[in-house]
């Protein structure tokens, strides 16, 4: 690794732009670059930019590049934008396979969309890879810049070479002012402005708010913590997001709890505002109909003994008993149950009467629990009458080979094969009964079954959520914001003063932003020292071609 | 200086390695996300206890030393209906060789399940998972799903979908105890 030896004799690592001791520019190239760019990292060698590179170094240097980082962000943004063209998989109907949906609906574009994984953007591996690459870029680029910057700022020397001072945007040379008294007055004035002042050998360095340079590094740390939090969601036990559909009266295992907790739904309520409840709603109710007031599941939470075996219902203890409402979750053991959905009025029980066709009078009535018919299937009526269920088809879909079919276990369209026993027909008469359908497959019967009402119940949809990463995300976000504040509301300001044996005084100033503020900040000190305000060379340059503007501003700029 | 460079290389390699490991883990678990919770071959079969239609309880761990052919099913499920006669037939062949069949219904009514069992003349235990407890423990998705539990209580294989009679024979052979002193 070659070295750059400065005229002052200090040995700098290759890639340095300014001598770390005296501040001279070290290379032709650096001399031509804008001072502001050179000063961003204090003219230090960015570690990635030099020397023979191994594979590891090449990978490192790739991620260290800000240009690469910006491109990664741009690509990710474009991908995210494309992901909004068609709906995400989460929002499409669940009853059709996703591939078919996209192809049928959007044609070849939809198919490409699906194949490339845009339909589930946040879950597709290449998108994660992009985010991971951004994360890597943030870490490596920050290390490569932050560490040299820290070193440079830590070992700053008070005395800098004339050429360093001359290159600064704020710079003036004063003749016959280079006295110890002036230096002291400047020092005093700057200290009043809360600058940290160091004086050595007739040179002065005043500095304030150095910490604001760490703003970007702090907010990068916050981002990384945030990404770690997001990553931890994939660690088992850190994050649970499940749906629990539970009918009124049912007890179900709560998914995601490793069969440790059960929930019983004691009843679901949907309340709506009634006319007269409130003036605010009356008008709207007349216009749009019902407005929901409350969604509520009365729930009992049970905990199973830790060593309990799946399926066993021994050793179950009640832990909690309260109503789950929107925004009032049931919380337990890092889990929370939120009321998020419901299905109203699912068929629950069906009542029938057995009627004599001759008289038209019922001979008895019975009620079938559609989820749990009498195990024997027999419903005894009075006076020697009885009905036996010989077949139950909860979700009747038609006949196959004479056999009634059910496509699901849910009572969406219940149908029954009844055997009606009467004193006249002790062996029974067969009737097939479905909604709006009454068949007598084995010939004319003397009795018939008719519907006599239904009972329904609601299904409550609860979201089971556990998120142990939340505080990490919050911490990352807070650190990020803190970094933004540190970097935005404070500016790193420095003033260099140098005097020489011929009583010259050189003054230079630098800040990472808000030059106006810097000038205002140091003005009283210069005034107190009896010096004219130092020149802002950028302002001079800008106004050179515009004499009129200068006339109006009335600035005077001669103090040599 | 070369010492410094070496130190730097070590730093870089370790930072990159940590990042790579984190990224690979995340992508791996998201890609396999849906299956990761599923009970897999090689796992110890989660123990359970359920009641059959006669009111007798069956605990999986009681069948240690025997192979257990664990079938999850529902009465409405066509492929389930198809495979039950084969399972019954092969159960009669293999039960003396130390293979037990347990058919776990996914929580339908006792009426439906016992009707079904009678219709097919099932003689092996048919149990009902009323609270979806065992389904959750085994993360059962589509029906039918069959798990082959070997005499050590380990899962030998997970089969989702319908099985032919030949398949059932070869699966029962897979979990048959080597020397079967015990036969029920």
XYZ file of C-alpha atoms in Angstrom:
744
model
C 0.000 0.000 0.000
C 1.584 3.232 -1.062
C 1.561 6.303 1.086
C 1.047 9.949 0.393
C 3.750 11.966 2.092
C 2.763 15.552 2.538
C 5.111 18.474 2.254
C 4.805 18.862 5.987
C 6.210 15.402 6.373
C 3.017 13.678 7.578
C 2.421 10.245 6.102
C -1.155 9.791 4.863
C -2.784 6.591 3.628
C -3.421 6.311 -0.059
C -6.719 7.790 -1.097
C -6.441 10.741 1.275
C -7.355 14.042 -0.251
C -6.212 16.343 2.484
C -3.189 15.913 4.703
C -4.491 14.830 8.069
C -1.907 16.946 9.839
C -1.776 20.288 8.086
C -4.709 20.198 5.689
C -2.833 20.674 2.391
C -4.439 19.045 -0.612
C -2.454 15.962 -1.476
C -3.372 15.292 -5.084
C -4.087 17.273 -8.208
C -7.495 15.704 -8.351
C -8.366 16.688 -4.824
C -7.239 20.234 -5.520
C -9.706 20.464 -8.370
C -12.667 19.034 -6.466
C -15.131 21.250 -4.700
C -14.048 22.045 -1.182
C -17.435 21.009 0.117
C -17.080 17.523 -1.331
C -13.580 17.113 -0.018
C -14.624 18.292 3.438
C -17.572 15.894 3.711
C -15.316 13.191 5.079
C -12.573 15.577 6.153
C -10.423 14.588 3.171
C -9.870 11.129 4.676
C -9.187 8.067 2.580
C -12.460 6.192 2.300
C -11.372 2.733 3.226
C -13.013 1.081 0.265
C -11.480 3.114 -2.468
C -7.962 1.861 -2.751
C -5.431 -0.937 -2.790
C -5.438 -4.345 -4.331
C -8.808 -6.004 -3.815
C -9.612 -9.634 -3.012
C -13.086 -11.068 -3.639
C -14.152 -10.090 -0.158
C -12.852 -6.579 -0.738
C -14.688 -6.376 -4.033
C -17.968 -7.383 -2.414
C -17.241 -4.938 0.358
C -16.470 -2.121 -2.053
C -19.613 -2.851 -4.046
C -21.809 -2.343 -1.019
C -19.738 0.581 0.191
C -20.640 2.613 -2.864
C -23.304 5.228 -2.301
C -24.103 5.016 -5.991
C -24.893 1.304 -5.594
C -26.983 2.067 -2.514
C -29.021 4.670 -4.360
C -29.611 2.271 -7.238
C -30.752 -0.450 -4.858
C -33.253 1.959 -3.367
C -34.448 3.033 -6.805
C -34.899 -0.579 -7.951
C -36.794 -1.408 -4.763
C -39.055 1.593 -5.230
C -39.777 0.652 -8.835
C -40.530 -2.961 -7.813
C -42.834 -1.730 -5.047
C -44.613 0.497 -7.536
C -45.096 -2.392 -9.956
C -46.492 -4.409 -7.050
C -49.423 -1.998 -6.881
C -50.507 -2.451 -10.504
C -52.544 -5.597 -9.852
C -53.974 -6.486 -6.431
C -51.773 -8.431 -4.045
C -52.625 -12.081 -3.426
C -53.973 -11.169 -0.006
C -56.829 -9.208 -1.583
C -57.969 -11.569 -4.317
C -60.805 -14.099 -3.872
C -59.585 -17.072 -1.878
C -61.661 -19.685 -3.691
C -59.641 -19.668 -6.929
C -55.960 -20.629 -7.173
C -53.944 -17.412 -7.442
C -52.253 -18.407 -10.704
C -55.596 -18.876 -12.439
C -56.998 -15.667 -11.071
C -54.151 -13.525 -12.372
C -54.053 -15.221 -15.737
C -57.826 -15.191 -16.317
C -58.236 -11.661 -15.240
C -55.143 -9.904 -16.535
C -53.995 -12.212 -19.324
C -50.333 -12.730 -20.066
C -49.336 -9.697 -17.995
C -51.094 -11.249 -15.018
C -49.257 -14.507 -15.532
C -45.880 -12.777 -15.673
C -46.870 -10.824 -12.582
C -47.589 -14.062 -10.763
C -44.564 -15.984 -12.000
C -42.185 -13.177 -11.013
C -43.704 -13.055 -7.549
C -45.188 -9.567 -7.734
C -48.475 -11.003 -6.445
C -46.912 -11.479 -3.021
C -44.256 -8.820 -3.201
C -43.142 -8.668 0.422
C -42.937 -12.447 0.488
C -40.970 -12.921 -2.709
C -37.383 -13.904 -2.246
C -35.898 -11.350 -4.623
C -37.676 -8.481 -2.931
C -36.313 -9.599 0.422
C -32.912 -9.870 -1.183
C -33.196 -6.265 -2.361
C -34.137 -5.045 1.102
C -31.305 -7.105 2.569
C -28.898 -5.583 0.038
C -30.022 -2.105 1.056
C -29.427 -3.072 4.677
C -25.960 -4.388 3.836
C -25.217 -1.256 1.865
C -26.263 0.929 4.790
C -24.058 -0.982 7.226
C -20.968 -1.168 5.050
C -21.204 2.326 3.616
C -21.646 3.730 7.116
C -18.697 1.801 8.506
C -16.509 2.866 5.611
C -17.324 6.510 6.091
C -18.144 6.773 9.763
C -14.942 5.276 11.124
C -12.523 7.471 9.133
C -14.675 10.492 9.870
C -14.558 9.721 13.560
C -10.777 9.374 13.472
C -10.339 12.573 11.492
C -12.507 14.610 13.809
C -10.907 13.139 16.880
C -7.331 14.008 16.008
C -7.922 17.417 14.497
C -4.963 19.754 14.688
C -5.343 23.367 15.491
C -2.821 24.595 12.970
C -3.593 24.045 9.306
C -1.634 24.924 6.221
C -2.385 28.222 4.495
C -3.651 26.390 1.426
C -6.235 24.562 3.528
C -7.542 27.828 4.900
C -7.504 29.444 1.487
C -9.688 26.744 0.036
C -12.486 27.254 2.531
C -15.635 28.997 1.479
C -15.406 31.456 4.355
C -11.923 32.913 4.133
C -10.188 36.226 4.531
C -6.630 37.334 5.037
C -6.046 40.397 7.182
C -2.864 42.449 7.197
C -1.295 43.808 10.360
C -3.941 42.198 12.547
C -2.072 39.120 13.640
C -1.620 40.006 17.278
C -2.070 37.922 20.346
C -4.663 40.387 21.536
C -6.820 39.888 18.431
C -6.535 36.159 18.840
C -7.630 36.396 22.468
C -10.549 38.614 21.599
C -11.658 36.210 18.869
C -11.325 33.345 21.307
C -13.362 35.180 23.884
C -16.044 36.117 21.397
C -16.355 32.627 20.033
C -16.474 31.116 23.507
C -19.431 33.365 24.230
C -21.115 31.651 21.323
C -20.361 28.320 22.982
C -17.576 27.330 20.634
C -14.906 25.026 21.979
C -11.734 26.962 21.399
C -8.193 25.626 21.248
C -5.219 27.949 20.781
C -1.775 26.673 19.859
C 1.253 28.530 18.495
C -0.683 31.547 17.357
C -3.351 29.418 15.728
C -6.906 28.939 16.851
C -9.529 26.303 16.218
C -13.081 26.965 17.338
C -15.659 24.251 16.951
C -19.251 23.578 17.966
C -21.901 20.932 17.498
C -19.572 18.278 16.177
C -22.149 15.662 17.210
C -24.450 16.743 14.392
C -22.079 14.970 12.007
C -23.227 11.690 13.594
C -26.868 12.250 12.661
C -26.777 10.145 9.483
C -24.934 7.340 11.260
C -27.421 7.357 14.121
C -30.372 7.155 11.772
C -28.697 4.356 9.838
C -28.304 2.475 13.123
C -32.023 2.992 13.694
C -32.811 1.612 10.253
C -30.678 -1.456 10.858
C -32.386 -2.101 14.197
C -35.716 -1.743 12.426
C -34.674 -4.271 9.793
C -33.483 -6.674 12.490
C -36.910 -6.344 14.105
C -38.622 -7.126 10.816
C -36.329 -10.114 10.344
C -37.101 -11.473 13.806
C -40.717 -11.973 12.756
C -39.525 -15.067 10.946
C -38.085 -16.556 14.129
C -40.583 -19.057 15.546
C -42.384 -17.735 18.605
C -41.687 -14.086 17.868
C -44.663 -13.331 15.681
C -48.093 -14.904 15.346
C -50.873 -13.666 13.094
C -53.673 -16.214 12.846
C -57.404 -16.186 12.345
C -59.805 -18.001 14.666
C -63.360 -18.594 13.446
C -65.475 -19.663 16.349
C -69.203 -20.350 16.504
C -71.389 -19.317 19.377
C -71.217 -22.001 22.031
C -68.088 -23.615 20.592
C -64.781 -24.119 22.336
C -61.735 -24.070 20.104
C -57.994 -24.299 20.427
C -56.448 -20.897 19.799
C -54.099 -21.323 16.839
C -50.499 -20.236 17.358
C -50.526 -21.031 21.090
C -49.186 -24.578 20.735
C -52.488 -25.977 21.944
C -52.018 -24.243 25.280
C -55.088 -22.018 25.232
C -58.717 -22.629 24.371
C -61.431 -20.106 23.796
C -65.132 -20.496 24.293
C -67.519 -18.223 22.445
C -70.415 -17.482 24.782
C -72.178 -15.366 22.211
C -71.611 -12.832 19.504
C -73.447 -9.521 19.383
C -73.739 -7.010 16.621
C -75.466 -3.887 17.821
C -76.579 -1.126 15.516
C -77.683 2.393 16.258
C -81.422 2.719 16.462
C -83.357 5.721 15.380
C -83.675 7.979 18.361
C -80.371 6.800 19.912
C -78.649 9.915 18.832
C -79.487 12.841 16.645
C -76.179 12.499 14.911
C -77.096 9.130 13.480
C -80.783 9.530 12.769
C -80.359 11.188 9.414
C -77.739 8.741 8.264
C -79.769 5.738 9.401
C -82.656 6.958 7.272
C -80.341 7.378 4.315
C -78.111 4.324 4.481
C -79.762 1.906 6.890
C -78.115 0.287 9.883
C -74.910 1.633 11.341
C -72.867 -0.696 13.516
C -72.414 0.347 17.095
C -70.719 -2.630 18.635
C -69.175 -5.936 17.588
C -68.696 -8.146 20.606
C -67.726 -11.690 21.443
C -68.296 -12.802 25.002
C -65.383 -15.097 25.508
C -63.967 -17.398 28.126
C -60.275 -18.170 27.955
C -59.041 -21.507 29.220
C -55.496 -22.616 29.761
C -54.431 -26.191 29.503
C -52.025 -27.739 31.889
C -48.562 -27.411 30.418
C -48.024 -31.127 30.286
C -51.487 -31.825 28.976
C -51.707 -34.063 25.968
C -53.403 -32.837 22.822
C -57.052 -33.828 22.813
C -57.381 -34.227 26.551
C -59.836 -31.923 28.254
C -58.635 -32.584 31.801
C -56.731 -29.926 33.693
C -58.308 -27.021 31.909
C -58.603 -23.874 33.977
C -60.470 -20.693 33.270
C -58.043 -17.793 32.983
C -60.085 -14.900 31.752
C -63.673 -14.074 31.017
C -64.646 -10.919 29.268
C -66.098 -9.358 26.161
C -63.863 -8.907 23.156
C -64.811 -5.789 21.262
C -63.233 -3.780 18.503
C -60.268 -2.054 20.180
C -60.841 -4.042 23.361
C -58.813 -7.196 22.760
C -58.455 -10.069 25.166
C -54.811 -10.097 26.191
C -52.985 -13.040 27.653
C -49.404 -14.217 27.794
C -48.142 -11.859 25.026
C -51.082 -12.797 22.833
C -54.051 -10.617 21.982
C -57.389 -11.613 20.472
C -58.974 -8.917 18.352
C -62.527 -8.784 17.068
C -61.974 -8.451 13.324
C -64.767 -10.258 11.500
C -68.054 -12.131 11.830
C -70.575 -14.179 9.896
C -74.151 -13.751 10.981
C -76.911 -16.287 11.075
C -75.379 -19.585 10.159
C -77.959 -22.370 10.360
C -77.720 -24.032 13.733
C -80.907 -25.967 14.527
C -83.839 -26.976 12.417
C -87.315 -27.755 13.714
C -89.727 -30.033 11.939
C -93.187 -31.388 12.432
C -94.410 -34.782 11.323
C -97.800 -34.316 9.804
C -100.562 -36.646 8.807
C -101.336 -36.033 5.173
C -104.930 -37.082 5.709
C -105.820 -34.638 8.444
C -103.086 -32.113 7.762
C -102.503 -32.075 11.513
C -99.055 -32.470 13.068
C -98.562 -35.588 15.153
C -95.409 -34.270 16.794
C -92.457 -31.963 16.437
C -88.681 -32.253 16.890
C -85.554 -30.176 16.553
C -82.300 -31.314 14.981
C -78.985 -29.772 16.009
C -77.315 -29.511 12.601
C -73.876 -29.796 14.165
C -74.723 -32.612 16.491
C -77.856 -34.642 15.701
C -78.924 -37.185 18.327
C -76.267 -39.837 18.214
C -78.818 -42.574 17.752
C -80.542 -40.505 15.063
C -83.917 -41.210 16.671
C -86.326 -38.471 17.777
C -89.176 -39.910 19.814
C -92.527 -38.179 19.363
C -95.655 -38.912 21.363
C -98.097 -41.756 20.996
C -95.908 -44.235 19.225
C -94.682 -41.781 16.631
C -90.951 -41.339 16.017
C -88.604 -40.016 13.381
C -85.284 -41.599 12.635
C -82.587 -39.850 10.636
C -81.140 -42.416 8.253
C -79.014 -39.932 6.393
C -77.858 -36.382 7.021
C -76.223 -34.277 4.300
C -75.221 -30.913 5.759
C -74.124 -29.362 2.475
C -76.348 -31.189 0.012
C -75.178 -30.869 -3.582
C -77.304 -33.411 -5.467
C -77.471 -37.117 -6.043
C -74.694 -39.339 -7.284
C -75.837 -42.778 -8.298
C -78.995 -42.298 -6.238
C -76.921 -41.420 -3.183
C -77.298 -37.880 -1.751
C -73.966 -36.013 -1.588
C -72.575 -33.437 0.808
C -69.652 -31.266 -0.254
C -68.697 -29.994 3.173
C -69.428 -30.611 6.835
C -71.064 -27.179 7.174
C -74.871 -26.907 7.175
C -75.054 -24.629 4.162
C -77.847 -26.620 2.572
C -78.977 -29.360 4.967
C -80.876 -32.363 3.642
C -82.182 -35.412 5.483
C -83.311 -38.875 4.769
C -86.010 -39.497 7.386
C -87.683 -42.685 8.422
C -91.113 -41.806 9.836
C -92.447 -44.345 12.295
C -96.135 -44.353 13.095
C -98.547 -46.858 14.634
C -99.746 -47.661 11.113
C -96.200 -48.052 9.784
C -94.012 -49.491 12.548
C -91.170 -50.045 10.055
C -91.459 -46.476 8.864
C -91.942 -44.554 5.684
C -88.979 -42.954 3.929
C -88.903 -39.269 3.048
C -86.097 -37.159 1.645
C -86.292 -33.607 2.916
C -84.159 -30.721 1.764
C -84.775 -26.994 1.610
C -87.722 -26.572 -0.777
C -87.555 -30.213 -1.683
C -89.659 -33.106 -0.432
C -89.213 -36.494 -2.083
C -90.804 -39.822 -1.363
C -88.316 -42.170 -2.985
C -90.009 -45.404 -1.944
C -93.579 -44.581 -2.891
C -96.487 -42.579 -1.562
C -96.415 -41.938 2.222
C -99.216 -41.334 4.682
C -97.106 -38.893 6.680
C -94.821 -36.046 5.774
C -92.195 -33.891 7.406
C -92.469 -30.125 7.219
C -90.139 -27.347 8.290
C -91.194 -25.619 11.407
C -88.530 -23.013 11.849
C -84.804 -22.596 12.130
C -82.432 -21.368 14.731
C -79.271 -19.602 13.672
C -76.110 -18.515 15.379
C -73.230 -16.238 14.523
C -69.599 -17.032 13.871
C -67.080 -14.657 15.311
C -63.817 -13.970 13.484
C -60.975 -13.207 15.857
C -57.412 -12.335 14.946
C -54.799 -14.000 17.124
C -51.781 -11.732 17.320
C -48.497 -11.937 19.094
C -45.670 -9.606 18.193
C -42.518 -9.596 20.280
C -40.738 -7.499 17.677
C -42.859 -4.427 18.213
C -40.578 -2.784 20.749
C -37.574 -3.383 18.494
C -39.375 -1.708 15.620
C -40.327 1.180 17.905
C -36.767 1.469 19.193
C -35.376 1.446 15.649
C -37.883 4.066 14.596
C -37.094 6.265 17.592
C -33.337 6.042 17.007
C -33.916 6.829 13.348
C -35.899 9.936 14.248
C -33.304 10.954 16.814
C -30.616 10.714 14.122
C -32.664 12.816 11.741
C -33.130 15.463 14.421
C -29.456 15.489 15.383
C -28.444 15.854 11.758
C -31.083 18.401 10.857
C -31.319 20.873 13.701
C -27.645 21.293 14.537
C -24.740 22.145 12.271
C -21.110 21.396 12.743
C -19.299 24.759 12.650
C -15.582 25.368 12.678
C -13.398 28.468 12.536
C -9.653 28.382 11.923
C -7.502 31.420 12.691
C -3.824 31.551 11.913
C -1.322 34.319 12.551
C 2.226 34.507 11.300
C 5.392 36.372 12.180
C 4.576 39.162 9.704
C 1.417 39.947 11.627
C -0.827 38.415 8.997
C -4.048 36.940 10.228
C -5.922 34.334 8.224
C -9.469 33.384 9.100
C -11.409 30.493 7.576
C -14.725 28.898 8.421
C -16.542 25.713 7.478
C -19.915 24.213 8.213
C -21.729 21.220 6.784
C -24.848 23.289 6.217
C -26.467 26.646 6.910
C -23.676 29.030 5.952
C -25.822 31.987 6.779
C -26.108 30.738 10.321
C -22.360 30.305 10.585
C -21.691 33.836 9.432
C -24.211 35.263 11.842
C -22.825 33.127 14.633
C -19.252 34.371 14.299
C -20.002 38.009 13.420
C -19.975 39.328 17.012
C -16.596 37.715 17.718
C -15.009 39.307 14.646
C -16.539 42.640 15.516
C -15.258 42.388 19.077
C -11.785 41.647 17.743
C -11.952 44.678 15.468
C -11.933 42.611 12.308
C -14.126 42.948 9.264
C -16.394 40.000 8.609
C -14.617 37.314 6.604
C -15.636 36.786 2.976
C -18.044 34.167 1.756
C -16.370 33.221 -1.498
C -19.351 31.507 -2.946
C -21.406 34.612 -2.469
C -18.650 36.657 -4.075
C -18.493 34.338 -7.030
C -22.231 34.426 -7.517
C -22.433 38.184 -7.344
C -19.430 38.841 -9.566
C -21.451 38.508 -12.725
C -24.240 40.541 -11.227
C -22.973 43.945 -10.219
C -26.408 45.317 -9.724
C -27.203 42.854 -7.033
C -24.036 43.722 -5.250
C -24.860 47.406 -5.413
C -28.164 46.773 -3.796
C -26.796 44.606 -1.087
C -24.179 47.266 -0.409
C -21.652 44.766 0.857
C -18.098 45.869 1.054
C -15.451 43.292 0.660
C -12.049 44.849 1.003
C -10.067 44.445 4.146
C -6.574 43.613 3.068
C 0.706 -2.885 8.125
C -0.074 -6.282 6.691
C -1.227 -7.182 10.168
C -3.663 -4.317 9.990
C -4.794 -5.475 6.595
C -5.313 -8.979 7.887
C -7.343 -7.666 10.761
C -9.428 -5.721 8.310
C -9.994 -8.798 6.169
C -11.135 -10.784 9.202
C -13.508 -7.972 10.162
C -14.945 -7.811 6.682
C -15.337 -11.551 6.341
C -17.102 -11.788 9.682
C -19.435 -8.862 9.014
C -20.336 -10.219 5.588
C -20.796 -13.710 7.045
C -23.186 -12.451 9.726
C -25.174 -10.507 7.132
C -25.281 -13.462 4.765
C -26.428 -15.807 7.519
C -29.198 -13.420 8.586
C -30.409 -12.950 5.031
C -30.319 -16.650 4.177
C -32.234 -17.511 7.326
C -34.902 -14.921 6.620
C -35.396 -15.910 3.011
C -35.314 -19.604 3.832
C -37.948 -19.289 6.528
C -40.189 -17.126 4.393
C -40.003 -19.452 1.396
C -40.672 -22.509 3.539
C -42.993 -20.478 5.771
C -46.153 -22.415 5.088
C -44.640 -25.791 5.701
C -42.351 -24.911 8.560
C -44.943 -25.586 11.229
C -46.082 -28.811 9.636
C -45.097 -31.952 11.438
C -42.470 -33.616 9.282
C -40.974 -37.018 8.757
C -38.310 -37.652 11.391
C -40.131 -35.657 14.072
C -41.444 -37.278 17.225
C -45.197 -37.667 16.720
C -47.025 -35.305 19.117
C -48.856 -37.354 21.702
C -52.630 -37.056 21.902
C -55.550 -38.610 23.668
C -59.007 -38.850 22.094
C -62.218 -40.720 22.710
C -63.561 -43.231 20.222
C -67.201 -43.943 19.400
C -67.531 -46.472 22.221
C -66.270 -43.950 24.750
C -62.833 -45.598 25.113
C -59.844 -43.296 25.096
C -56.842 -43.833 22.873
C -53.488 -42.298 23.650
C -50.851 -42.419 20.945
C -47.998 -43.120 23.352
C -49.775 -46.279 24.521
C -49.076 -47.722 21.097
C -45.282 -47.521 21.445
C -43.742 -50.631 20.034
C -46.466 -50.782 17.417
C -46.681 -48.985 14.130
C -49.530 -46.497 13.998
C -51.280 -45.648 10.753
C -52.771 -42.263 11.651
C -55.433 -41.044 9.251
C -57.150 -37.638 9.402
C -60.465 -37.573 7.589
C -63.944 -36.124 7.178
C -67.208 -37.739 6.115
C -67.777 -35.345 3.209
C -64.331 -35.899 1.764
C -64.547 -38.127 -1.315
C -60.968 -39.481 -1.348
C -61.359 -40.326 2.358
C -64.370 -42.461 1.526
C -62.420 -44.177 -1.243
C -59.550 -45.257 0.964
C -61.512 -46.468 3.997
C -62.411 -49.900 2.585
C -58.713 -50.483 1.758
C -57.636 -49.344 5.181
C -60.162 -51.678 6.813
C -59.020 -54.584 4.673
C -55.334 -54.046 5.312
C -55.935 -53.384 9.003
C -57.299 -56.898 9.260
C -54.100 -58.204 7.626
C -51.623 -56.088 9.575
C -53.167 -55.821 13.033
C -51.633 -59.156 14.027
C -48.258 -57.879 12.833
C -48.309 -54.918 15.209
C -49.796 -52.184 13.073
C -52.652 -50.133 14.514
C -54.932 -47.843 12.537
C -56.366 -44.737 14.215
C -58.783 -42.665 12.168
C -59.094 -39.121 13.505
C -62.253 -37.375 12.400
C -61.837 -33.612 12.202
C -64.605 -32.817 14.642
C -67.891 -33.768 13.017
C -70.952 -34.890 14.937
C -70.942 -38.235 16.650
C -74.006 -39.132 14.603
C -72.255 -38.597 11.275
C -69.058 -40.307 12.343
C -70.699 -43.372 13.809
C -72.992 -43.696 10.791
C -69.938 -43.592 8.588
C -68.075 -46.147 10.695
C -71.054 -48.482 10.640
C -71.557 -48.050 6.928
C -67.965 -49.086 6.221
C -67.884 -51.662 9.022
C -64.766 -50.152 10.568
C -63.200 -52.177 13.359
C -60.210 -49.927 14.120
C -60.597 -47.015 16.552
C -62.332 -43.981 15.085
C -61.807 -40.925 17.287
C -63.204 -37.406 17.090
C -61.082 -34.255 17.478
C -63.793 -31.982 18.813
C -61.714 -28.896 19.665
C -59.419 -29.208 16.624
C -56.734 -29.800 19.215
C -54.928 -32.669 17.527
C -55.408 -31.115 14.077
C -53.593 -28.042 15.363
C -50.828 -30.095 16.962
C -50.233 -31.901 13.669
C -50.966 -28.770 11.584
C -53.280 -30.701 9.328
C -54.265 -28.902 6.138
C -56.054 -30.704 3.320
C -57.815 -34.020 3.883
C -57.074 -36.820 3.841
C -53.687 -36.655 5.524
C -52.027 -39.796 6.781
C -49.049 -40.038 9.094
C -46.994 -43.169 9.510
C -45.759 -43.462 13.078
C -43.096 -46.085 13.625
C -42.791 -48.257 16.748
C -40.407 -45.663 18.299
C -43.099 -43.001 18.035
C -41.318 -41.194 15.243
C -43.045 -39.992 12.119
C -41.866 -42.088 9.211
C -43.791 -40.321 6.472
C -46.561 -37.788 5.890
C -48.973 -38.512 3.033
C -51.447 -35.902 1.854
C -54.082 -37.050 -0.616
C -55.691 -40.317 -1.505
C -53.874 -43.646 -1.217
C -54.347 -46.756 -3.324
C -54.547 -50.163 -1.684
C -50.975 -50.991 -2.809
C -49.709 -47.816 -1.224
C -51.472 -48.647 2.033
C -49.846 -52.092 2.021
C -46.379 -50.695 1.472
C -46.916 -48.000 4.132
C -48.062 -50.519 6.701
C -44.988 -52.597 5.908
C -42.850 -49.513 6.562
C -44.043 -49.206 10.158
C -44.378 -52.873 10.973
C -42.269 -53.687 14.070
C -39.253 -55.890 13.251
C -40.096 -58.653 15.682
C -43.653 -58.481 16.804
C -44.111 -60.197 20.129
C -46.952 -57.855 20.863
C -50.072 -58.197 18.855
C -53.465 -57.042 19.888
